[in-house]
mmCIF file of C-alpha atoms in Angstrom:
data_model
loop_
_atom_site.group_PDB
_atom_site.id
_atom_site.type_symbol
_atom_site.label_atom_id
_atom_site.label_comp_id
_atom_site.label_asym_id
_atom_site.label_seq_id
_atom_site.Cartn_x
_atom_site.Cartn_y
_atom_site.Cartn_z
ATOM 1 C CA UNK P 247 -29.682 -73.180 125.274
ATOM 2 C CA UNK P 248 -26.097 -72.399 124.350
ATOM 3 C CA UNK P 249 -25.263 -68.917 125.689
ATOM 4 C CA UNK P 250 -24.003 -67.579 122.352
ATOM 5 C CA UNK P 251 -27.344 -68.527 120.764
ATOM 6 C CA UNK P 252 -29.160 -66.890 123.690
ATOM 7 C CA UNK P 253 -27.192 -63.678 123.140
ATOM 8 C CA UNK P 254 -27.940 -63.662 119.425
ATOM 9 C CA UNK P 255 -31.660 -64.217 120.055
ATOM 10 C CA UNK P 256 -31.719 -61.434 122.661
ATOM 11 C CA UNK P 257 -29.981 -59.038 120.299
ATOM 12 C CA UNK P 258 -32.188 -59.876 117.314
ATOM 13 C CA UNK P 259 -35.255 -59.545 119.560
ATOM 14 C CA UNK P 260 -34.394 -55.870 120.113
ATOM 15 C CA UNK P 261 -35.159 -55.050 116.486
ATOM 16 C CA UNK P 262 -38.520 -53.365 115.938
ATOM 17 C CA UNK P 263 -41.046 -55.934 114.748
ATOM 18 C CA UNK P 264 -39.182 -58.898 116.256
ATOM 19 C CA UNK P 265 -40.040 -60.250 119.704
ATOM 20 C CA UNK P 266 -38.354 -63.153 121.507
ATOM 21 C CA UNK P 267 -40.469 -65.755 119.707
ATOM 22 C CA UNK P 268 -39.808 -64.494 116.195
ATOM 23 C CA UNK P 269 -36.138 -63.923 117.069
ATOM 24 C CA UNK P 270 -35.865 -67.634 117.988
ATOM 25 C CA UNK P 271 -37.535 -68.641 114.737
ATOM 26 C CA UNK P 272 -35.264 -66.259 112.812
ATOM 27 C CA UNK P 273 -32.121 -67.745 114.406
ATOM 28 C CA UNK P 274 -33.165 -71.312 113.519
ATOM 29 C CA UNK P 275 -33.944 -70.159 109.980
ATOM 30 C CA UNK P 276 -30.555 -68.439 109.743
ATOM 31 C CA UNK P 277 -28.753 -71.563 110.980
ATOM 32 C CA UNK P 278 -30.521 -73.606 108.311
ATOM 33 C CA UNK P 279 -29.333 -71.113 105.651
ATOM 34 C CA UNK P 280 -25.809 -70.264 106.757
ATOM 35 C CA UNK P 281 -24.074 -69.779 103.430
ATOM 36 C CA UNK P 282 -27.001 -68.320 101.557
ATOM 37 C CA UNK P 283 -28.272 -65.979 104.264
ATOM 38 C CA UNK P 284 -26.505 -65.897 107.639
ATOM 39 C CA UNK P 285 -22.908 -65.223 106.557
ATOM 40 C CA UNK P 286 -23.837 -62.710 103.817
ATOM 41 C CA UNK P 287 -26.081 -60.944 106.329
ATOM 42 C CA UNK P 288 -23.220 -60.736 108.850
ATOM 43 C CA UNK P 289 -20.946 -59.285 106.162
ATOM 44 C CA UNK P 290 -23.522 -56.753 104.965
ATOM 45 C CA UNK P 291 -24.336 -55.587 108.492
ATOM 46 C CA UNK P 292 -20.633 -55.098 109.155
ATOM 47 C CA UNK P 293 -19.913 -53.290 105.879
ATOM 48 C CA UNK P 294 -22.960 -51.035 106.018
ATOM 49 C CA UNK P 295 -22.341 -50.089 109.651
ATOM 50 C CA UNK P 296 -18.896 -48.939 108.535
ATOM 51 C CA UNK P 297 -19.752 -47.213 105.254
ATOM 52 C CA UNK P 298 -23.286 -45.798 105.253
ATOM 53 C CA UNK P 299 -23.496 -42.163 106.415
ATOM 54 C CA UNK P 300 -25.807 -39.157 106.098
ATOM 55 C CA UNK P 301 -25.591 -37.169 102.856
ATOM 56 C CA UNK P 302 -23.801 -33.858 103.559
ATOM 57 C CA UNK P 303 -26.515 -31.980 101.647
ATOM 58 C CA UNK P 304 -29.852 -33.593 102.472
ATOM 59 C CA UNK P 305 -29.217 -36.109 105.291
ATOM 60 C CA UNK P 306 -30.307 -39.169 103.293
ATOM 61 C CA UNK P 307 -28.324 -42.342 104.067
ATOM 62 C CA UNK P 308 -25.816 -43.426 101.447
ATOM 63 C CA UNK P 309 -22.366 -44.944 100.972
ATOM 64 C CA UNK P 310 -21.150 -41.687 99.374
ATOM 65 C CA UNK P 311 -20.749 -38.209 100.878
ATOM 66 C CA UNK P 312 -23.372 -36.894 98.481
ATOM 67 C CA UNK P 313 -26.341 -39.290 98.196
ATOM 68 C CA UNK P 314 -27.489 -40.711 94.850
ATOM 69 C CA UNK P 315 -30.508 -38.370 94.804
ATOM 70 C CA UNK P 316 -28.416 -35.217 95.325
ATOM 71 C CA UNK P 317 -25.918 -36.509 92.709
ATOM 72 C CA UNK P 318 -28.679 -37.107 90.139
ATOM 73 C CA UNK P 319 -28.740 -34.148 87.733
ATOM 74 C CA UNK P 320 -32.089 -35.206 86.300
ATOM 75 C CA UNK P 321 -33.775 -34.389 89.631
ATOM 76 C CA UNK P 322 -35.410 -30.993 89.961
ATOM 77 C CA UNK P 323 -33.107 -28.745 92.021
ATOM 78 C CA UNK P 324 -35.833 -26.123 92.471
ATOM 79 C CA UNK P 325 -38.024 -28.154 94.858
ATOM 80 C CA UNK P 326 -36.994 -29.470 98.289
ATOM 81 C CA UNK P 327 -39.230 -31.922 100.127
ATOM 82 C CA UNK P 328 -38.633 -31.697 103.893
ATOM 83 C CA UNK P 329 -39.138 -34.990 105.771
ATOM 84 C CA UNK P 330 -38.673 -36.007 109.393
ATOM 85 C CA UNK P 331 -36.433 -38.989 108.831
ATOM 86 C CA UNK P 332 -34.920 -41.271 106.212
ATOM 87 C CA UNK P 333 -37.825 -43.742 106.481
ATOM 88 C CA UNK P 334 -40.172 -40.982 105.273
ATOM 89 C CA UNK P 335 -37.793 -40.183 102.398
ATOM 90 C CA UNK P 336 -37.867 -43.858 101.389
ATOM 91 C CA UNK P 337 -41.688 -43.827 101.529
ATOM 92 C CA UNK P 338 -41.810 -40.806 99.199
ATOM 93 C CA UNK P 339 -39.358 -42.476 96.800
ATOM 94 C CA UNK P 340 -41.415 -45.691 96.766
ATOM 95 C CA UNK P 341 -44.473 -43.662 95.784
ATOM 96 C CA UNK P 342 -42.313 -42.279 92.918
ATOM 97 C CA UNK P 343 -44.343 -39.054 92.637
ATOM 98 C CA UNK P 344 -41.665 -36.504 93.575
ATOM 99 C CA UNK P 345 -38.719 -35.725 91.302
ATOM 100 C CA UNK P 346 -37.088 -32.996 93.365
ATOM 101 C CA UNK P 347 -34.636 -33.226 96.230
ATOM 102 C CA UNK P 348 -35.067 -33.894 99.935
ATOM 103 C CA UNK P 349 -34.080 -32.509 103.280
ATOM 104 C CA UNK P 350 -34.066 -34.833 106.301
ATOM 105 C CA UNK P 351 -34.754 -32.901 109.518
ATOM 106 C CA UNK P 352 -33.873 -35.720 111.898
ATOM 107 C CA UNK P 353 -37.169 -35.557 113.800
ATOM 108 C CA UNK P 354 -39.637 -32.908 114.886
ATOM 109 C CA UNK P 355 -39.563 -30.171 117.463
ATOM 110 C CA UNK P 356 -40.833 -31.659 120.704
ATOM 111 C CA UNK P 357 -41.327 -29.887 124.008
ATOM 112 C CA UNK P 358 -41.939 -33.250 125.675
ATOM 113 C CA UNK P 359 -38.702 -34.832 124.418
ATOM 114 C CA UNK P 360 -36.763 -31.567 124.786
ATOM 115 C CA UNK P 361 -35.956 -31.300 121.067
ATOM 116 C CA UNK P 362 -35.430 -27.701 119.949
ATOM 117 C CA UNK P 363 -34.550 -26.143 116.561
ATOM 118 C CA UNK P 364 -30.819 -26.677 117.159
ATOM 119 C CA UNK P 365 -31.362 -30.450 117.413
ATOM 120 C CA UNK P 366 -32.789 -30.576 113.880
ATOM 121 C CA UNK P 367 -31.211 -29.778 110.507
ATOM 122 C CA UNK P 368 -33.222 -26.546 110.215
ATOM 123 C CA UNK P 369 -30.319 -24.106 109.802
ATOM 124 C CA UNK P 370 -28.950 -26.217 106.978
ATOM 125 C CA UNK P 371 -32.392 -26.196 105.332
ATOM 126 C CA UNK P 372 -32.543 -22.375 105.520
ATOM 127 C CA UNK P 373 -29.098 -22.175 103.895
ATOM 128 C CA UNK P 374 -30.140 -24.568 101.137
ATOM 129 C CA UNK P 375 -33.370 -22.597 100.614
ATOM 130 C CA UNK P 376 -31.344 -19.428 99.942
ATOM 131 C CA UNK P 377 -29.238 -21.088 97.244
ATOM 132 C CA UNK P 378 -31.124 -19.230 94.494
ATOM 133 C CA UNK P 379 -32.284 -22.125 92.357
ATOM 134 C CA UNK P 380 -34.910 -23.202 94.923
ATOM 135 C CA UNK P 381 -38.501 -22.064 94.312
ATOM 136 C CA UNK P 382 -40.564 -24.347 96.588
ATOM 137 C CA UNK P 383 -40.174 -26.000 99.980
ATOM 138 C CA UNK P 384 -42.663 -28.851 100.541
ATOM 139 C CA UNK P 385 -43.116 -29.669 104.220
ATOM 140 C CA UNK P 386 -43.955 -33.399 104.220
ATOM 141 C CA UNK P 387 -44.143 -33.749 107.986
ATOM 142 C CA UNK P 388 -46.396 -35.934 110.113
ATOM 143 C CA UNK P 389 -49.923 -34.705 110.730
ATOM 144 C CA UNK P 390 -49.227 -34.808 114.476
ATOM 145 C CA UNK P 391 -49.037 -31.895 116.905
ATOM 146 C CA UNK P 392 -45.219 -32.015 116.886
ATOM 147 C CA UNK P 393 -45.070 -32.428 113.108
ATOM 148 C CA UNK P 394 -47.371 -29.460 112.489
ATOM 149 C CA UNK P 395 -45.596 -27.311 115.101
ATOM 150 C CA UNK P 396 -42.347 -28.021 113.271
ATOM 151 C CA UNK P 397 -43.940 -27.206 109.906
ATOM 152 C CA UNK P 398 -45.219 -23.851 111.186
ATOM 153 C CA UNK P 399 -41.856 -23.023 112.759
ATOM 154 C CA UNK P 400 -40.050 -23.671 109.456
ATOM 155 C CA UNK P 401 -42.709 -21.825 107.419
ATOM 156 C CA UNK P 402 -42.207 -18.775 109.645
ATOM 157 C CA UNK P 403 -38.437 -18.921 109.256
ATOM 158 C CA UNK P 404 -38.891 -19.100 105.483
ATOM 159 C CA UNK P 405 -41.431 -16.246 105.373
ATOM 160 C CA UNK P 406 -38.844 -13.507 104.553
ATOM 161 C CA UNK P 407 -37.751 -15.435 101.455
ATOM 162 C CA UNK P 408 -39.828 -15.385 98.295
ATOM 163 C CA UNK P 409 -40.222 -19.164 98.219
ATOM 164 C CA UNK P 410 -43.451 -21.140 97.943
ATOM 165 C CA UNK P 411 -43.823 -23.051 101.215
ATOM 166 C CA UNK P 412 -46.375 -25.859 100.915
ATOM 167 C CA UNK P 413 -47.531 -28.845 102.960
ATOM 168 C CA UNK P 414 -49.031 -32.194 101.980
ATOM 169 C CA UNK P 415 -52.835 -32.261 101.648
ATOM 170 C CA UNK P 416 -54.891 -33.707 104.477
ATOM 171 C CA UNK P 417 -57.893 -35.873 103.629
ATOM 172 C CA UNK P 418 -59.335 -39.327 103.186
ATOM 173 C CA UNK P 419 -56.538 -41.853 102.465
ATOM 174 C CA UNK P 420 -56.968 -43.521 99.077
ATOM 175 C CA UNK P 421 -58.791 -46.801 99.722
ATOM 176 C CA UNK P 422 -59.834 -45.581 103.182
ATOM 177 C CA UNK P 423 -63.380 -46.049 104.458
ATOM 178 C CA UNK P 424 -65.072 -43.068 106.094
ATOM 179 C CA UNK P 425 -66.357 -45.281 108.887
ATOM 180 C CA UNK P 426 -62.821 -45.911 110.130
ATOM 181 C CA UNK P 427 -61.547 -42.342 109.818
ATOM 182 C CA UNK P 428 -60.940 -40.116 112.832
ATOM 183 C CA UNK P 429 -62.920 -36.890 113.218
ATOM 184 C CA UNK P 430 -59.907 -34.653 112.571
ATOM 185 C CA UNK P 431 -59.235 -36.185 109.175
ATOM 186 C CA UNK P 432 -62.915 -36.033 108.235
ATOM 187 C CA UNK P 433 -63.078 -32.363 109.229
ATOM 188 C CA UNK P 434 -59.988 -31.558 107.131
ATOM 189 C CA UNK P 435 -61.319 -33.575 104.189
ATOM 190 C CA UNK P 436 -64.655 -31.706 104.275
ATOM 191 C CA UNK P 437 -62.976 -28.301 104.608
ATOM 192 C CA UNK P 438 -60.685 -28.979 101.641
ATOM 193 C CA UNK P 439 -63.403 -30.575 99.501
ATOM 194 C CA UNK P 440 -62.819 -30.335 95.754
ATOM 195 C CA UNK P 441 -65.230 -29.585 92.900
ATOM 196 C CA UNK P 442 -66.030 -32.552 90.695
ATOM 197 C CA UNK P 443 -67.500 -30.719 87.702
ATOM 198 C CA UNK Q 184 -32.141 -45.992 97.934
ATOM 199 C CA UNK Q 185 -28.462 -46.948 98.040
ATOM 200 C CA UNK Q 186 -28.141 -50.455 96.566
ATOM 201 C CA UNK Q 187 -26.228 -51.870 99.537
ATOM 202 C CA UNK Q 188 -29.073 -50.773 101.828
ATOM 203 C CA UNK Q 189 -31.573 -52.306 99.409
ATOM 204 C CA UNK Q 190 -29.702 -55.613 99.506
ATOM 205 C CA UNK Q 191 -29.599 -55.619 103.303
ATOM 206 C CA UNK Q 192 -33.326 -54.881 103.531
ATOM 207 C CA UNK Q 193 -34.105 -57.617 101.013
ATOM 208 C CA UNK Q 194 -31.993 -60.115 102.940
ATOM 209 C CA UNK Q 195 -33.430 -59.195 106.341
ATOM 210 C CA UNK Q 196 -36.918 -59.379 104.865
ATOM 211 C CA UNK Q 197 -36.401 -63.076 104.145
ATOM 212 C CA UNK Q 198 -36.381 -63.873 107.855
ATOM 213 C CA UNK Q 199 -39.611 -65.407 109.162
ATOM 214 C CA UNK Q 200 -41.657 -62.730 110.890
ATOM 215 C CA UNK Q 201 -40.033 -59.848 108.984
ATOM 216 C CA UNK Q 202 -41.575 -58.443 105.806
ATOM 217 C CA UNK Q 203 -40.215 -55.630 103.631
ATOM 218 C CA UNK Q 204 -41.742 -52.923 105.842
ATOM 219 C CA UNK Q 205 -40.362 -54.226 109.128
ATOM 220 C CA UNK Q 206 -37.010 -54.972 107.452
ATOM 221 C CA UNK Q 207 -36.784 -51.303 106.476
ATOM 222 C CA UNK Q 208 -37.617 -50.207 110.016
ATOM 223 C CA UNK Q 209 -35.088 -52.703 111.385
ATOM 224 C CA UNK Q 210 -32.322 -51.363 109.121
ATOM 225 C CA UNK Q 211 -32.977 -47.749 110.181
ATOM 226 C CA UNK Q 212 -32.983 -48.883 113.822
ATOM 227 C CA UNK Q 213 -29.710 -50.764 113.292
ATOM 228 C CA UNK Q 214 -28.087 -47.712 111.650
ATOM 229 C CA UNK Q 215 -29.094 -45.593 114.653
ATOM 230 C CA UNK Q 216 -27.459 -48.146 116.970
ATOM 231 C CA UNK Q 217 -24.314 -49.162 115.095
ATOM 232 C CA UNK Q 218 -21.908 -49.748 117.944
ATOM 233 C CA UNK Q 219 -24.401 -51.075 120.446
ATOM 234 C CA UNK Q 220 -26.372 -53.341 118.123
ATOM 235 C CA UNK Q 221 -25.411 -53.487 114.424
ATOM 236 C CA UNK Q 222 -21.705 -54.343 114.685
ATOM 237 C CA UNK Q 223 -22.106 -56.838 117.581
ATOM 238 C CA UNK Q 224 -24.951 -58.486 115.650
ATOM 239 C CA UNK Q 225 -22.747 -58.812 112.553
ATOM 240 C CA UNK Q 226 -20.002 -60.366 114.658
ATOM 241 C CA UNK Q 227 -22.363 -62.796 116.425
ATOM 242 C CA UNK Q 228 -23.993 -63.900 113.175
ATOM 243 C CA UNK Q 229 -20.571 -64.560 111.684
ATOM 244 C CA UNK Q 230 -19.221 -66.415 114.730
ATOM 245 C CA UNK Q 231 -22.327 -68.522 115.288
ATOM 246 C CA UNK Q 232 -22.597 -69.465 111.615
ATOM 247 C CA UNK Q 233 -19.028 -70.765 111.930
ATOM 248 C CA UNK Q 234 -19.219 -72.497 115.322
ATOM 249 C CA UNK Q 235 -22.729 -73.719 116.128
ATOM 250 C CA UNK Q 236 -23.369 -77.320 115.041
ATOM 251 C CA UNK Q 237 -25.685 -80.231 115.879
ATOM 252 C CA UNK Q 238 -24.842 -82.241 119.011
ATOM 253 C CA UNK Q 239 -23.421 -85.608 117.931
ATOM 254 C CA UNK Q 240 -25.707 -87.389 120.408
ATOM 255 C CA UNK Q 241 -29.055 -85.618 120.351
ATOM 256 C CA UNK Q 242 -28.955 -83.123 117.472
ATOM 257 C CA UNK Q 243 -29.424 -80.024 119.648
ATOM 258 C CA UNK Q 244 -27.527 -76.941 118.437
ATOM 259 C CA UNK Q 245 -24.427 -76.007 120.412
ATOM 260 C CA UNK Q 246 -20.911 -74.621 120.089
ATOM 261 C CA UNK Q 247 -19.509 -77.949 121.372
ATOM 262 C CA UNK Q 248 -19.619 -81.432 119.812
ATOM 263 C CA UNK Q 249 -21.690 -82.635 122.767
ATOM 264 C CA UNK Q 250 -24.405 -80.109 123.708
ATOM 265 C CA UNK Q 251 -24.707 -78.668 127.206
ATOM 266 C CA UNK Q 252 -27.735 -80.859 127.965
ATOM 267 C CA UNK Q 253 -25.962 -84.095 126.991
ATOM 268 C CA UNK Q 254 -22.878 -82.926 128.945
ATOM 269 C CA UNK Q 255 -24.948 -82.213 132.078
ATOM 270 C CA UNK Q 256 -24.583 -85.187 134.458
ATOM 271 C CA UNK Q 257 -27.491 -83.984 136.589
ATOM 272 C CA UNK Q 258 -29.891 -84.701 133.720
ATOM 273 C CA UNK Q 259 -31.725 -88.026 133.793
ATOM 274 C CA UNK Q 260 -30.049 -90.359 131.278
ATOM 275 C CA UNK Q 261 -32.925 -92.862 131.458
ATOM 276 C CA UNK Q 262 -35.512 -90.710 129.630
ATOM 277 C CA UNK Q 263 -35.249 -89.447 126.067
ATOM 278 C CA UNK Q 264 -37.725 -86.891 124.776
ATOM 279 C CA UNK Q 265 -38.018 -87.107 120.975
ATOM 280 C CA UNK Q 266 -38.794 -83.795 119.245
ATOM 281 C CA UNK Q 267 -39.107 -82.766 115.610
ATOM 282 C CA UNK Q 268 -36.666 -79.884 115.648
ATOM 283 C CA UNK Q 269 -34.501 -77.696 117.843
ATOM 284 C CA UNK Q 270 -37.264 -75.122 118.236
ATOM 285 C CA UNK Q 271 -39.396 -77.766 119.969
ATOM 286 C CA UNK Q 272 -36.467 -78.691 122.220
ATOM 287 C CA UNK Q 273 -36.143 -75.022 123.200
ATOM 288 C CA UNK Q 274 -39.892 -74.874 123.923
ATOM 289 C CA UNK Q 275 -39.627 -77.913 126.253
ATOM 290 C CA UNK Q 276 -36.620 -76.352 128.005
ATOM 291 C CA UNK Q 277 -38.470 -73.061 128.490
ATOM 292 C CA UNK Q 278 -41.309 -74.959 130.167
ATOM 293 C CA UNK Q 279 -38.616 -76.462 132.472
ATOM 294 C CA UNK Q 280 -40.667 -79.588 133.215
ATOM 295 C CA UNK Q 281 -38.391 -82.240 131.700
ATOM 296 C CA UNK Q 282 -35.043 -83.153 133.239
ATOM 297 C CA UNK Q 283 -34.027 -85.964 130.877
ATOM 298 C CA UNK Q 284 -32.310 -85.796 127.503
ATOM 299 C CA UNK Q 285 -33.538 -85.079 124.017
ATOM 300 C CA UNK Q 286 -33.418 -86.491 120.533
ATOM 301 C CA UNK Q 287 -33.975 -84.163 117.574
ATOM 302 C CA UNK Q 288 -35.469 -86.024 114.595
ATOM 303 C CA UNK Q 289 -35.032 -83.246 112.066
ATOM 304 C CA UNK Q 290 -38.671 -83.257 110.972
ATOM 305 C CA UNK Q 291 -41.434 -85.798 110.481
ATOM 306 C CA UNK Q 292 -42.087 -88.506 107.958
ATOM 307 C CA UNK Q 293 -44.014 -86.960 105.089
ATOM 308 C CA UNK Q 294 -45.312 -88.704 102.003
ATOM 309 C CA UNK Q 295 -46.147 -85.315 100.490
ATOM 310 C CA UNK Q 296 -42.646 -83.873 100.952
ATOM 311 C CA UNK Q 297 -40.987 -87.210 100.173
ATOM 312 C CA UNK Q 298 -39.345 -87.529 103.619
ATOM 313 C CA UNK Q 299 -38.737 -91.141 104.610
ATOM 314 C CA UNK Q 300 -37.179 -92.743 107.714
ATOM 315 C CA UNK Q 301 -33.655 -92.348 106.277
ATOM 316 C CA UNK Q 302 -34.085 -88.576 106.143
ATOM 317 C CA UNK Q 303 -34.676 -88.412 109.901
ATOM 318 C CA UNK Q 304 -32.394 -89.311 112.828
ATOM 319 C CA UNK Q 305 -34.418 -92.458 113.591
ATOM 320 C CA UNK Q 306 -31.605 -95.026 113.329
ATOM 321 C CA UNK Q 307 -29.529 -92.997 115.756
ATOM 322 C CA UNK Q 308 -32.507 -92.873 118.141
ATOM 323 C CA UNK Q 309 -32.871 -96.679 118.006
ATOM 324 C CA UNK Q 310 -29.151 -97.062 118.804
ATOM 325 C CA UNK Q 311 -29.430 -94.620 121.717
ATOM 326 C CA UNK Q 312 -32.538 -96.466 122.975
ATOM 327 C CA UNK Q 313 -30.557 -99.716 123.183
ATOM 328 C CA UNK Q 314 -27.812 -98.153 125.321
ATOM 329 C CA UNK Q 315 -29.087 -99.919 128.433
ATOM 330 C CA UNK Q 316 -29.596 -96.998 130.767
ATOM 331 C CA UNK Q 317 -32.704 -95.800 128.879
ATOM 332 C CA UNK Q 318 -36.127 -96.780 130.284
ATOM 333 C CA UNK Q 319 -38.532 -94.396 128.545
ATOM 334 C CA UNK Q 320 -38.876 -92.754 125.149
ATOM 335 C CA UNK Q 321 -41.293 -89.815 125.164
ATOM 336 C CA UNK Q 322 -42.543 -88.950 121.689
ATOM 337 C CA UNK Q 323 -43.176 -85.188 121.859
ATOM 338 C CA UNK Q 324 -44.210 -84.795 118.234
ATOM 339 C CA UNK Q 325 -46.786 -82.491 116.667
ATOM 340 C CA UNK Q 326 -50.425 -83.594 116.868
ATOM 341 C CA UNK Q 327 -50.586 -83.462 113.069
ATOM 342 C CA UNK Q 328 -51.100 -86.371 110.678
ATOM 343 C CA UNK Q 329 -47.383 -86.433 109.809
ATOM 344 C CA UNK Q 330 -46.347 -86.067 113.454
ATOM 345 C CA UNK Q 331 -48.570 -88.907 114.599
ATOM 346 C CA UNK Q 332 -47.545 -91.126 111.663
ATOM 347 C CA UNK Q 333 -43.928 -90.577 112.688
ATOM 348 C CA UNK Q 334 -44.751 -91.347 116.339
ATOM 349 C CA UNK Q 335 -46.439 -94.628 115.399
ATOM 350 C CA UNK Q 336 -43.553 -95.590 113.099
ATOM 351 C CA UNK Q 337 -41.026 -95.041 115.885
ATOM 352 C CA UNK Q 338 -43.208 -96.786 118.497
ATOM 353 C CA UNK Q 339 -43.364 -99.834 116.230
ATOM 354 C CA UNK Q 340 -39.604 -99.850 115.736
ATOM 355 C CA UNK Q 341 -39.172 -99.694 119.502
ATOM 356 C CA UNK Q 342 -41.729 -102.419 120.222
ATOM 357 C CA UNK Q 343 -39.164 -105.279 120.426
ATOM 358 C CA UNK Q 344 -37.313 -103.415 123.195
ATOM 359 C CA UNK Q 345 -38.588 -103.393 126.739
ATOM 360 C CA UNK Q 346 -38.819 -99.602 126.887
ATOM 361 C CA UNK Q 347 -41.787 -97.494 127.877
ATOM 362 C CA UNK Q 348 -42.822 -95.555 124.795
ATOM 363 C CA UNK Q 349 -45.121 -92.633 125.654
ATOM 364 C CA UNK Q 350 -46.567 -89.599 123.931
ATOM 365 C CA UNK Q 351 -47.656 -86.191 125.205
ATOM 366 C CA UNK Q 352 -51.271 -85.977 126.396
ATOM 367 C CA UNK Q 353 -53.847 -84.411 124.081
ATOM 368 C CA UNK Q 354 -56.478 -82.150 125.579
ATOM 369 C CA UNK Q 355 -57.635 -78.641 126.330
ATOM 370 C CA UNK Q 356 -54.671 -76.218 126.377
ATOM 371 C CA UNK Q 357 -54.244 -74.559 129.773
ATOM 372 C CA UNK Q 358 -56.016 -71.206 129.550
ATOM 373 C CA UNK Q 359 -57.871 -72.359 126.436
ATOM 374 C CA UNK Q 360 -61.595 -71.767 125.985
ATOM 375 C CA UNK Q 361 -63.741 -74.688 124.804
ATOM 376 C CA UNK Q 362 -65.548 -72.419 122.383
ATOM 377 C CA UNK Q 363 -62.383 -71.898 120.359
ATOM 378 C CA UNK Q 364 -61.191 -75.519 120.378
ATOM 379 C CA UNK Q 365 -61.384 -77.740 117.320
ATOM 380 C CA UNK Q 366 -63.507 -80.896 117.406
ATOM 381 C CA UNK Q 367 -60.524 -83.235 117.349
ATOM 382 C CA UNK Q 368 -59.020 -81.758 120.501
ATOM 383 C CA UNK Q 369 -62.397 -81.763 122.255
ATOM 384 C CA UNK Q 370 -62.926 -85.429 121.352
ATOM 385 C CA UNK Q 371 -59.475 -86.360 122.670
ATOM 386 C CA UNK Q 372 -60.004 -84.321 125.833
ATOM 387 C CA UNK Q 373 -63.315 -86.045 126.535
ATOM 388 C CA UNK Q 374 -61.919 -89.509 125.841
ATOM 389 C CA UNK Q 375 -58.979 -88.943 128.187
ATOM 390 C CA UNK Q 376 -61.058 -87.230 130.901
ATOM 391 C CA UNK Q 377 -59.634 -87.521 134.394
ATOM 392 C CA UNK Q 378 -61.308 -88.196 137.761
ATOM 393 C CA UNK Q 379 -61.421 -85.185 140.052
ATOM 394 C CA UNK Q 380 -62.175 -86.939 143.333
#
């Protein structure tokens, strides 16, 4: 194979979700759609690598200093939803159930990976929380050990303030079958059972 | 989400093997690796879209008019392996069992898709076959109805010549379990059974 094609396939194959086989198929598909797909994709990758940056307020990715969510005056300034990374923010936005603002931590505390409070955007969150208009901080972190450790750390830091600090509910995923659920989730779902009448 | 990011995700999601979810993950991964991955990828996509073209002899993709296989004097000029597309050529090369040259048809005959002989590089194959130095044409086409129709069509066209026209063997895939094989393959494997002593 031509070495430039080999390089392209190797580079594409590094993307999550693409292995060598699908990278080869993708390259052939791109070459069959040069004007409609390959050249525009090259241009977009170049432009976005140069222009997209974290929002100075919340850490969301955007082409402006202040992201379109922080710019949007119709969004509730009194509630901040804390997420680990931008992918989680996108997931919340897709669900379209939250009309407040976000705060992207940039990960979780992790003893194993040597990530401490200074490696996350926690100080900036505490400053935002003191801005006066904020009434609730929703910790939408992973239900993992690291995620929950991080949530407790932040909740403790926020304790002196008069803010509501909440976390997402644990329980049976909508559409989930009990048979496939892990014991931890089942235990949480039973503990937090809700009255039906 | 920023509209430029949305566009990039939509475009990446059109690649075979990438859906919307993996396209989103890929974009976040690219943004975390701008200098090492995103910008070089943009450059390679642009350059390759502009430079890679079909080999004038065999149809393989290369940055030169004559591909590196056709340029390679150590390759056997007397055998031409006919494949449907460049992906199949790459698969043969990965197996590293064929040291001759190739001919890329650009698909198969297909009544359903309205592809006739003029839509494939069959005329060019017949001209190459008459070049004198060729002794064997190996039809490495898919074992599908369209693939086999195409193989028979080409074999007939080549009948007047004195060339050996062969096809790949059908049978049990190496590592394959009989239990999972279709009846057609089993029938072919039994018919073409080989002596062991």
